[in-house]
Coordinates of C-alpha atoms in Angstrom, one line a residue:
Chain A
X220 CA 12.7 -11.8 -14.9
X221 CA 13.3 -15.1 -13.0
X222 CA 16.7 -16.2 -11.5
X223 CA 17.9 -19.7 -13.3
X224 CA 16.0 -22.4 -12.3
X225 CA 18.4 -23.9 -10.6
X226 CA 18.2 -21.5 -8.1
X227 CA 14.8 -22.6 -6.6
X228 CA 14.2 -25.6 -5.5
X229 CA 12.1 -27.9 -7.1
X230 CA 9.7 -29.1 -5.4
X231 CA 9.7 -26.8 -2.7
X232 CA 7.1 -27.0 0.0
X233 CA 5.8 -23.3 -0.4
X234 CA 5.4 -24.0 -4.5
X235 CA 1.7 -24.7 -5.7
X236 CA 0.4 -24.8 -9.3
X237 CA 0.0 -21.2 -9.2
X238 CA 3.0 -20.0 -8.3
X239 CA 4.7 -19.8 -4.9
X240 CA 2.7 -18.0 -1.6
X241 CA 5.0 -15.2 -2.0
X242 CA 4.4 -14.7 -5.3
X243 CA 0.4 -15.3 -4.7
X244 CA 0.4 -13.0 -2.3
X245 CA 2.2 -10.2 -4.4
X246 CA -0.3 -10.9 -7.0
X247 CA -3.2 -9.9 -4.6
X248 CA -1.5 -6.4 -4.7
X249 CA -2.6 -5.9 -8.7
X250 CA -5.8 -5.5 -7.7
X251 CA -5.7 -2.4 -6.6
X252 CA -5.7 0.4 -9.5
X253 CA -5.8 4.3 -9.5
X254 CA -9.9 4.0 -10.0
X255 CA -9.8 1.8 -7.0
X256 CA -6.9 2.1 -4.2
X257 CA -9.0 0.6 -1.6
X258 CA -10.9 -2.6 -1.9
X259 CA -12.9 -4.7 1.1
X260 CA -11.8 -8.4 1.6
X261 CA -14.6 -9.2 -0.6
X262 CA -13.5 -7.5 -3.6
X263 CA -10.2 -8.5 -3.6
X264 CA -11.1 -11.8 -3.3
X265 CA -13.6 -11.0 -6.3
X266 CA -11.1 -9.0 -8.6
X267 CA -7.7 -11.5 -7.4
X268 CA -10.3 -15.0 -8.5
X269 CA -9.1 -16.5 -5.1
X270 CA -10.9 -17.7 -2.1
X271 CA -11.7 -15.6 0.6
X272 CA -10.3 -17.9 2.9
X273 CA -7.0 -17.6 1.3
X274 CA -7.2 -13.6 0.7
X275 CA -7.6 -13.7 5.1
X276 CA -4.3 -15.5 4.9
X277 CA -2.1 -13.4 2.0
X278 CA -3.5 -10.0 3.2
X279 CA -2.7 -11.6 6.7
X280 CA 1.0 -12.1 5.6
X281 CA 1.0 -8.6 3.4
X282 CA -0.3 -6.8 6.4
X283 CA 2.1 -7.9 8.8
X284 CA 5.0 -6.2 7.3
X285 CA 2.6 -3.5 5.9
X286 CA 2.7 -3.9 2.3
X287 CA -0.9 -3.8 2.9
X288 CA -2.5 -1.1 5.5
X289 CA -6.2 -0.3 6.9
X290 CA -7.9 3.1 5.9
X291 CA -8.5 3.6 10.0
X292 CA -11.5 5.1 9.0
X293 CA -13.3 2.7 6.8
X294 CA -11.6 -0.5 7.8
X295 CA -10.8 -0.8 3.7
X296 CA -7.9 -2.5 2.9
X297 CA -4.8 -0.1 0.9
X298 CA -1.2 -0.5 -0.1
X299 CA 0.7 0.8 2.7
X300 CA 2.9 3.4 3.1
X301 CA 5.8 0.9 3.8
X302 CA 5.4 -1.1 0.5
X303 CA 5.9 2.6 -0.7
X304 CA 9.1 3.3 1.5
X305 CA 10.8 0.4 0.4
X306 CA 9.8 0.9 -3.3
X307 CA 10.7 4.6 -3.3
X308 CA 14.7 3.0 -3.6
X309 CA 14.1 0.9 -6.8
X310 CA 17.0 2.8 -9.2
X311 CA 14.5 2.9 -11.9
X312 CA 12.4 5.5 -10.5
X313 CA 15.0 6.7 -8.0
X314 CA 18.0 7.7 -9.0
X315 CA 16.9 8.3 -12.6
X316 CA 14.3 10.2 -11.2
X317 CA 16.6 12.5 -9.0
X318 CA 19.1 12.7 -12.2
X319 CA 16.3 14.3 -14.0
X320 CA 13.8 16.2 -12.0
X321 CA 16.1 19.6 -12.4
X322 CA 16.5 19.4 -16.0
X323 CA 12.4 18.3 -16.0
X324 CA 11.8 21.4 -14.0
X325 CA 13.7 23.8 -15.9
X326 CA 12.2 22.8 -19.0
X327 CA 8.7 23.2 -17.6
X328 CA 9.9 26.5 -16.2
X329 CA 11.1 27.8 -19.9
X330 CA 7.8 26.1 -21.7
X331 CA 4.6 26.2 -19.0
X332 CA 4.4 22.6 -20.5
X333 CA 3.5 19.1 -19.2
X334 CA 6.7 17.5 -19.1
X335 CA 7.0 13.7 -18.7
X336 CA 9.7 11.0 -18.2
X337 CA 9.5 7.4 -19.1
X338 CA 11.2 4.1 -18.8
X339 CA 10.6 0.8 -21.0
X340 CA 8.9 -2.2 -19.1
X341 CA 8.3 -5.3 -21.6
X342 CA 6.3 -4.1 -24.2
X343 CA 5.2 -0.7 -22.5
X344 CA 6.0 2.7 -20.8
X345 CA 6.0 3.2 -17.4
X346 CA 5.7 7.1 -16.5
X347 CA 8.2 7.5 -13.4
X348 CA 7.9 11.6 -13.5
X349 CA 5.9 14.5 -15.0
X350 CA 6.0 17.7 -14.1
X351 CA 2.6 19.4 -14.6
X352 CA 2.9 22.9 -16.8
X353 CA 0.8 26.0 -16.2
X354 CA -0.8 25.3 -19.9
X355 CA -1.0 22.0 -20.0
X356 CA -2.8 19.8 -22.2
X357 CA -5.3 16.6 -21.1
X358 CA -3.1 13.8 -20.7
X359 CA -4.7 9.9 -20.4
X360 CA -1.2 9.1 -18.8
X361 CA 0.0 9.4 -14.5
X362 CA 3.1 9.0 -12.7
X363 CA 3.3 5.2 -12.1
X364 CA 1.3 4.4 -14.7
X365 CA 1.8 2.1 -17.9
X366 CA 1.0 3.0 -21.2
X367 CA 1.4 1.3 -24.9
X368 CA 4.7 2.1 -26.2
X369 CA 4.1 2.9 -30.2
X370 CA 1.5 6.0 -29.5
X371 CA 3.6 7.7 -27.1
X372 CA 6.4 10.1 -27.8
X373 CA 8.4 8.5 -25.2
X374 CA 7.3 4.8 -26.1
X375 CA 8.4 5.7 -29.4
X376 CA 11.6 7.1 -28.5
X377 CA 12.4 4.0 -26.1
X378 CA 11.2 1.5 -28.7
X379 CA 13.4 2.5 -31.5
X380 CA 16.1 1.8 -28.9
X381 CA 15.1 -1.2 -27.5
X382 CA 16.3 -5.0 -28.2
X383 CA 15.4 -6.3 -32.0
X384 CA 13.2 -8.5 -30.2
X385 CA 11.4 -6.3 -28.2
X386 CA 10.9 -4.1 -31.2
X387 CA 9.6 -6.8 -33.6
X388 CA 7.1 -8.1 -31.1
X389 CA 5.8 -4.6 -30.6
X390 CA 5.3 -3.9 -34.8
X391 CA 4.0 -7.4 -35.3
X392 CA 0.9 -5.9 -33.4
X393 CA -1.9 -6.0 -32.8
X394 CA -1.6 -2.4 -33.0
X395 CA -4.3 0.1 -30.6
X396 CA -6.0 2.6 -32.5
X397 CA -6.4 5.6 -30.0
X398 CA -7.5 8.4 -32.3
X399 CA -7.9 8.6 -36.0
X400 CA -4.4 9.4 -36.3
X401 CA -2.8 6.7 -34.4
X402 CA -0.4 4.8 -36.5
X403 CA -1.5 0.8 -36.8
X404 CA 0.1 -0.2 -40.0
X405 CA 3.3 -2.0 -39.1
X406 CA 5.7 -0.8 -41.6
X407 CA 5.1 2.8 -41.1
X408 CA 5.6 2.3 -37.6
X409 CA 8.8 0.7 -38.4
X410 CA 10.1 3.6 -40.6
X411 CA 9.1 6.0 -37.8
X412 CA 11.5 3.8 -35.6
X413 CA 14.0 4.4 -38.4
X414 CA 13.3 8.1 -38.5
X415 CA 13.3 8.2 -34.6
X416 CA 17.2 6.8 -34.4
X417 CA 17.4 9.3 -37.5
X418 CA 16.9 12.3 -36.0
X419 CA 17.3 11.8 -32.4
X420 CA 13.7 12.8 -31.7
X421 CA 10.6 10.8 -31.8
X422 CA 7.2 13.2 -32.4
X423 CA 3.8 11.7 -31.8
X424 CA 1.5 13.3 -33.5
X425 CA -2.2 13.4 -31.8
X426 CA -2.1 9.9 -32.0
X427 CA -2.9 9.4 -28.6
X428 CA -5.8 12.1 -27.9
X429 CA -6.6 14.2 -31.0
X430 CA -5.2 17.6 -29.7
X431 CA -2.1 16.7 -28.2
X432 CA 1.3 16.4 -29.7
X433 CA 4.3 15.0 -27.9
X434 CA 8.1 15.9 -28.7
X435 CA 10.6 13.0 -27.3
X436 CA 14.1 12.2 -27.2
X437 CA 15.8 9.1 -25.8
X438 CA 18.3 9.8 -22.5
X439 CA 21.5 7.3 -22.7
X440 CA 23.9 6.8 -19.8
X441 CA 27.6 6.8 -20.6
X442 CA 27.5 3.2 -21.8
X443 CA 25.2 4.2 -24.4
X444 CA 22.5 2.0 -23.1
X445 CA 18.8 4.1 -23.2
X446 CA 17.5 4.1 -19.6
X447 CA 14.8 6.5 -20.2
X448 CA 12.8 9.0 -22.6
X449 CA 11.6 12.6 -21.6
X450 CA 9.2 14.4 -23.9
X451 CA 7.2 17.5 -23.7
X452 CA 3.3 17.4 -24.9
X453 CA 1.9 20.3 -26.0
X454 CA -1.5 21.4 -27.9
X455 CA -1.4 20.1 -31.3
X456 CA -3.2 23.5 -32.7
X457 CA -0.8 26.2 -30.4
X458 CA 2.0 24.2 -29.6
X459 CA 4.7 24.4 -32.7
X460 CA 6.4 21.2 -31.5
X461 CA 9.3 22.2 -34.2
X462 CA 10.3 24.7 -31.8
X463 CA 10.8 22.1 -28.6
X464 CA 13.2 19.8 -30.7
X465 CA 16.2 20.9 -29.9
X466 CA 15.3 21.7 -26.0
X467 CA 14.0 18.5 -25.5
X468 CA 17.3 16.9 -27.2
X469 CA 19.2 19.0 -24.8
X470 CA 17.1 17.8 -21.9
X471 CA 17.5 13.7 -22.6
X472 CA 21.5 14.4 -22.6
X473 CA 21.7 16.7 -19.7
X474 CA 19.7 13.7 -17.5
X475 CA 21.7 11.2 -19.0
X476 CA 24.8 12.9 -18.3
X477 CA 23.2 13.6 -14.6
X478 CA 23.4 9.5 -14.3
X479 CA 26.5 9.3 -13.7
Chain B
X116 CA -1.3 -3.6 11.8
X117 CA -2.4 -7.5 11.1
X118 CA -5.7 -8.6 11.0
X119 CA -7.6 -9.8 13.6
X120 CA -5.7 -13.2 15.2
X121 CA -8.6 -15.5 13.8
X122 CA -8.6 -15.0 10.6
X123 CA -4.9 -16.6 10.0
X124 CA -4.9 -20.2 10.0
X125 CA -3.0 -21.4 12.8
X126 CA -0.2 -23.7 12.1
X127 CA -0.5 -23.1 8.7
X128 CA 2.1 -24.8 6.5
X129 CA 4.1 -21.7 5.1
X130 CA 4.2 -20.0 8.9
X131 CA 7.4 -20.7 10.4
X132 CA 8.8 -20.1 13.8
X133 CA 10.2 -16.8 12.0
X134 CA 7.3 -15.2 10.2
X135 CA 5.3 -17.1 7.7
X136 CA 7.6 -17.1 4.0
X137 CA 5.6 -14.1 2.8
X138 CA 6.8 -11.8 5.4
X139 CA 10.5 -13.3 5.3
X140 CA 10.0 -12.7 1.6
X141 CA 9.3 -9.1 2.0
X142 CA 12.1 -8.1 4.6
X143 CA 14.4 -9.3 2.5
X144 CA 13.5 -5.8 0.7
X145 CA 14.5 -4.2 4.0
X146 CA 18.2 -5.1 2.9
X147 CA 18.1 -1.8 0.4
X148 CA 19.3 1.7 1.4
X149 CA 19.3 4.5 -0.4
X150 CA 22.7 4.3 0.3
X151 CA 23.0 0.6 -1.0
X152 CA 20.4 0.6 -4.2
X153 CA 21.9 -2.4 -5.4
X154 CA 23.4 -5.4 -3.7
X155 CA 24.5 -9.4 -4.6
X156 CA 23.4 -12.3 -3.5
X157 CA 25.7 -13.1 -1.2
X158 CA 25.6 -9.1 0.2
X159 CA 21.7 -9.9 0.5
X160 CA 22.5 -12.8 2.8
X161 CA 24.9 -11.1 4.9
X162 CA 22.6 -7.9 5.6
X163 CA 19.6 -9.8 6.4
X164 CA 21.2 -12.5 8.2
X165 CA 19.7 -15.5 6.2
X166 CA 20.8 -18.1 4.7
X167 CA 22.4 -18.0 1.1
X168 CA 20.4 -20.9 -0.4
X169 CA 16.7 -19.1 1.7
X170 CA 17.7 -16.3 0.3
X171 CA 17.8 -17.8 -3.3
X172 CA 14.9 -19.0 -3.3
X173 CA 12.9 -15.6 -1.7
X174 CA 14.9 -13.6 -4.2
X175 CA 13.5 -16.1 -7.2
X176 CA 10.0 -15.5 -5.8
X177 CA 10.3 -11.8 -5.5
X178 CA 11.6 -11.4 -8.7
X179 CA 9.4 -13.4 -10.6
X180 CA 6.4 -10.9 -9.7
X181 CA 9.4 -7.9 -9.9
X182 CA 9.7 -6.8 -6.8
X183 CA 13.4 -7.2 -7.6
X184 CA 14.9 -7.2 -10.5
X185 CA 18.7 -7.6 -12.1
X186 CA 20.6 -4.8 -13.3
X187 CA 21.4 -5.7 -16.7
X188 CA 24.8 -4.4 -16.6
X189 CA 26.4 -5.3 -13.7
X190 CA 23.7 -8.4 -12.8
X191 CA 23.5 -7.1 -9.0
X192 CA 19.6 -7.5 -7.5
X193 CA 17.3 -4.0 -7.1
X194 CA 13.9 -3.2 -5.5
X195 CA 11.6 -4.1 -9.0
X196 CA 9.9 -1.4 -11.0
X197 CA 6.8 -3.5 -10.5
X198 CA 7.1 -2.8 -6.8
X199 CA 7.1 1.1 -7.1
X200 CA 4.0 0.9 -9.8
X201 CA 1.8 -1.0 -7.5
X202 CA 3.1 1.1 -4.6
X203 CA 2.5 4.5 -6.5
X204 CA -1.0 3.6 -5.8
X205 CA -0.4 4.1 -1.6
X206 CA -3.4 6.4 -0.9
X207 CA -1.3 7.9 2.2
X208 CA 1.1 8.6 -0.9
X209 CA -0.8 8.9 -4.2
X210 CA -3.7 11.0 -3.2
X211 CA -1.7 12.9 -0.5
X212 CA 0.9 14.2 -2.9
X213 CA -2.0 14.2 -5.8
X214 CA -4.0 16.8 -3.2
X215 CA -0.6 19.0 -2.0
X216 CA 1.6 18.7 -5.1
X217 CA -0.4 22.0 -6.4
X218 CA 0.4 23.7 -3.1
X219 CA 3.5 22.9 -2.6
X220 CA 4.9 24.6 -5.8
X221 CA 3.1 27.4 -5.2
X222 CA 4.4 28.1 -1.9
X223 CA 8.2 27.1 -3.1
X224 CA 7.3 29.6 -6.0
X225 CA 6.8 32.4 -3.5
X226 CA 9.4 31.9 -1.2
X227 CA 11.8 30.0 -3.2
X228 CA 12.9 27.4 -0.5
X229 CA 12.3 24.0 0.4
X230 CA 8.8 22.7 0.8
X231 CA 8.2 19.5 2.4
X232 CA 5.3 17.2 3.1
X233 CA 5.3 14.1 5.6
X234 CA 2.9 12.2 7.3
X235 CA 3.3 10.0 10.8
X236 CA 4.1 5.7 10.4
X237 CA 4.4 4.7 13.9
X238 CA 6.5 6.7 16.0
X239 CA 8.5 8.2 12.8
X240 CA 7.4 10.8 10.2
X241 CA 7.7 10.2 6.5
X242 CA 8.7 12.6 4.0
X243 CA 6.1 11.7 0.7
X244 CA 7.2 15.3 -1.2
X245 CA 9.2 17.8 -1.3
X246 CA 9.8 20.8 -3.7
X247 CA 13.0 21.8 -3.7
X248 CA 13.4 25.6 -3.4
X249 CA 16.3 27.4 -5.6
X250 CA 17.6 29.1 -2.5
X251 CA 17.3 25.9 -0.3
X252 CA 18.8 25.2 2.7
X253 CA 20.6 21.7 3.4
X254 CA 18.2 19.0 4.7
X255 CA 18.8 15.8 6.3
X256 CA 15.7 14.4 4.6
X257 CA 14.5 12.7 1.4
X258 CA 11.8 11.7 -0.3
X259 CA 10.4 8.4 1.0
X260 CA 12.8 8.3 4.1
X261 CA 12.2 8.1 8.0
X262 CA 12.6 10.8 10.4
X263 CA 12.6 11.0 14.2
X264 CA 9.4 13.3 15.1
X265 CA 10.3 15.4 17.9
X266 CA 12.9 17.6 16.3
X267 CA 11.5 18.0 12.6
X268 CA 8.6 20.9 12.3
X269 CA 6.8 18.6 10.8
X270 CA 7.2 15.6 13.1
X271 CA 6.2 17.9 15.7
X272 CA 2.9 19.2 14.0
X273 CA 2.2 15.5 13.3
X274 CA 2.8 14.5 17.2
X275 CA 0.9 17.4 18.7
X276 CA -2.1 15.9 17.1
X277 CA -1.1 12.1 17.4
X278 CA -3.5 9.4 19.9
X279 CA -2.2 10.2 23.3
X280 CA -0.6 6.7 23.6
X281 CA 1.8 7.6 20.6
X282 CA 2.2 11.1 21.9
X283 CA 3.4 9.3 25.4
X284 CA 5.8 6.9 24.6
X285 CA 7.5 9.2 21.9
X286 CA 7.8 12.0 25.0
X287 CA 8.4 9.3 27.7
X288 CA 11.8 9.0 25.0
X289 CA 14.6 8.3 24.7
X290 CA 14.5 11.6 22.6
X291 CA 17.8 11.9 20.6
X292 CA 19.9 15.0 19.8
X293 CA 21.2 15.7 16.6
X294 CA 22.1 19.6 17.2
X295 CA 23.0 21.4 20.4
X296 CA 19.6 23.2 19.9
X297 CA 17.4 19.7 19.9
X298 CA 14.9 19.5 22.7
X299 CA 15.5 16.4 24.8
X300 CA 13.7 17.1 27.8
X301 CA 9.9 15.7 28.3
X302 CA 8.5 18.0 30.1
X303 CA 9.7 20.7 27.4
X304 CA 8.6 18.6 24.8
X305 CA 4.8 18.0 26.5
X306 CA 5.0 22.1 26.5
X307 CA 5.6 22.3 22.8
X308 CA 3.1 20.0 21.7
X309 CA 0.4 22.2 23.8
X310 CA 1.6 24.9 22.3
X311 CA 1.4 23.6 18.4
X312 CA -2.3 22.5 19.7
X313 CA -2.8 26.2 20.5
X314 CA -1.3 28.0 17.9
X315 CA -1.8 26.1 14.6
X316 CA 1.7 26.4 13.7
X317 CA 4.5 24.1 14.7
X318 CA 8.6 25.7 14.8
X319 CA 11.7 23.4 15.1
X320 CA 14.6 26.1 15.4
X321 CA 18.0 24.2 14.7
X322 CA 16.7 21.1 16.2
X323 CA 17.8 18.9 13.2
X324 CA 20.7 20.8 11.6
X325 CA 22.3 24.2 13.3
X326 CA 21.1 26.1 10.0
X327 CA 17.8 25.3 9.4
X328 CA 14.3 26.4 11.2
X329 CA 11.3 24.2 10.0
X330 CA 8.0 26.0 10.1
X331 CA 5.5 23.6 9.8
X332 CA 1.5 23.1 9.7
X333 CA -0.8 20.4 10.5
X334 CA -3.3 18.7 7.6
X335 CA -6.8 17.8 8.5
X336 CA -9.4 16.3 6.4
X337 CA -12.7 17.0 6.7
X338 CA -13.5 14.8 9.2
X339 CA -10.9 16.8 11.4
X340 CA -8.7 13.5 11.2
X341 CA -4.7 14.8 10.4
X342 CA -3.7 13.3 7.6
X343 CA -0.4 15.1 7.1
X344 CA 1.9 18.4 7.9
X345 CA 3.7 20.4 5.3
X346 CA 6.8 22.6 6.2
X347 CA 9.4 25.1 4.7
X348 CA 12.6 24.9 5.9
X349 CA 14.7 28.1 5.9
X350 CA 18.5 29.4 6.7
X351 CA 18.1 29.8 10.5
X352 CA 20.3 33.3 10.1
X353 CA 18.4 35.1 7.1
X354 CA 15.0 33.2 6.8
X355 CA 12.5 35.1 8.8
X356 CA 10.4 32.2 9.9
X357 CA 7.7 34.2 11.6
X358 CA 6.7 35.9 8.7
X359 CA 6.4 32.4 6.9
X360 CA 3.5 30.9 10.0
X361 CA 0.3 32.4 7.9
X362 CA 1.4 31.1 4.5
X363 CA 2.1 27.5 6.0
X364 CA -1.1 27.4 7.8
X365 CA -2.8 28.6 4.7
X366 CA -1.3 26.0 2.6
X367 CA -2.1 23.4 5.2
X368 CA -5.8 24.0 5.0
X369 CA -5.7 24.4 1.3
X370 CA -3.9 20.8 1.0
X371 CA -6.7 19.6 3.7
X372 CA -9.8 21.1 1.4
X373 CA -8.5 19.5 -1.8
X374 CA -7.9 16.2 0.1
X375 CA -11.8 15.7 -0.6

């Protein structure tokens, strides 16, 4: 995700070893995580590996235009609300995400269940929506958060779409082993993929927490390029995920025809 | 919002006469609208006013972490999904909507209109949620946008309860009209705010569009700092606003307990 290198200068004075300021500074910004969305000077310094010195400078530069913000209570340092403005308009999240959120809604409304939707990023899913049902199952996964693609529903709906390359990186492994029914053995995960473009649906079966099943189905837009997956994830025991097929087939073409 | 003066290095070598490359970096990002998602090269240049070879060069940085990225169809440059995963993690966002989404549905399931949630950046409110209700009322707002505070129910909950210095200047004005019903005068303004203070409850009639009445509620944590306001917005003719003021102000306190 780089433009050609002609484009940037060689050479140019703002470039180090490690990557440009810019790009050192936006780095500093990883090390905040759900578990932790506020760290002291300190700790970034700590978790980012870079000198305290330099942390004053970058959070300096990230604070001036308030990608980074103070908890004006605690004096802790957070990703600010503008970083979050400006990152509300990225079309990934956005627009797919106001394509979809009706049909996501009505589906929970009909079903009481967790309803999710996903996009492919590398060699993982990035949850962009859920909407939470009244009998929902535990889910390991939260809006904005990345996840391995083969375990998922969605991941596996969005992988038997993706790029041949993409896809034989992913099977080629290693493969995580979430519960004793997650799928690590390359070829069968291939033949899923095969069963996935198949059917149309992709169904993940307690293979990433032992009582949850997923129901998925890829959304295209009208160039028949996949831009997302929705699924629904019900209780493995109650759920009859049979029965959500061919809702959650309905749903991936009513968003995609919502894109426009 | 920077740190202290002393802890950037003076005349360091990436701080220019216009902001050091970090922050020129990052307004760049400015450039996108939800109007204009997507834009060239050459239309990134024009709306930011810098050159086209600077502007190659930020780009290349920003989209080597991914806070832009390429649209693979048509090539044009977009805010990054990499931005809007780090920035999901925003306490004033994440744990705000994490705290109120729960609420919010429950109050748009009762009344069936549009539920909103916004908390005060500078002298503007910004929207972080909103439930859409079936029977909902046009709004001039959207998720992760900017707002004027004086005519919005929620700006004006957020502004009764804002430092005096902020509460000043945004009454000292100029304070723009957008309907024939908008407040514009000071000294009527100053008596609203004292009465929002008094009565828990904050009421725009028509102020933003000539349909619409925003009743709206202030959010305090526990420490009695506000944190946010949450509003429904209702058809001025049909909505019955009054009867809505104990179920906001319920809602607000419920949002303000599970805030932790």
């Amino acid at each position: 995700m780089t433009l050609s290198s002609g484009t940037v200068a060689p050479g140019a004075p703002t470039r180090t070893a490690t990557g440009s300021v810019t790009v050192r500074a936006l780095r500093l910004l990883e090390s905040f995580t759900a578990e932790r969305p506020e760290l002291s000077l300190s700790e970034l310094a700590r978790r980012s590996g870079t000198p305290l010195s330099t942390v004053h400078r970058l959070v300096g530069d990230l604070m001036e235009w308030g990608a980074l913000e103070r908890d004006p209570s605690t004096g802790r340092i957070r990703v600010g609300l503008r970083l979050w403005e400006v990152a509300s308009l990225a079309p990934r999240a956005l627009s797919l995400r106001e394509a979809a959120i009706p049909v996501l809604e009505d589906v929970a409304a009909v079903t009481h269940e967790n309803v999710q939707l996903g996009v492919r990023e590398g060699d993982e899913v990035v949850f962009v929506e859920r909407i939470r049902g009244r009998r929902s199952v535990r889910l390991l996964t939260r809006v904005g958060g990345r996840f391995a693609l083969p375990p998922t529903g969605i991941g596996l709906a969005l992988l038997a779409h993706a790029p041949a390359d993409v896809q034989e990186r992913v099977c080629a492994g290693p493969l995580r082993r979430f519960t004793p029914y997650t799928v690590t053995d390359p070829v069968r995960l291939r033949a899923m993929l095969a069963e996935v473009r198949r059917s149309g649906v992709a169904v993940s079966d307690r293979q990433v927490t032992d009582d949850a099943v997923s129901v998925a189905a890829p959304v295209f837009d009208r160039s028949r390029a996949i831009r997302a997956a929705v699924s629904v994830v019900v209780e493995a025991d109650t759920g009859r995920p049979a029965q959500l097929t061919p809702l959650v087939r309905a749903a991936a073409l009513s968003i995609g025809r919502a894109l426009g």
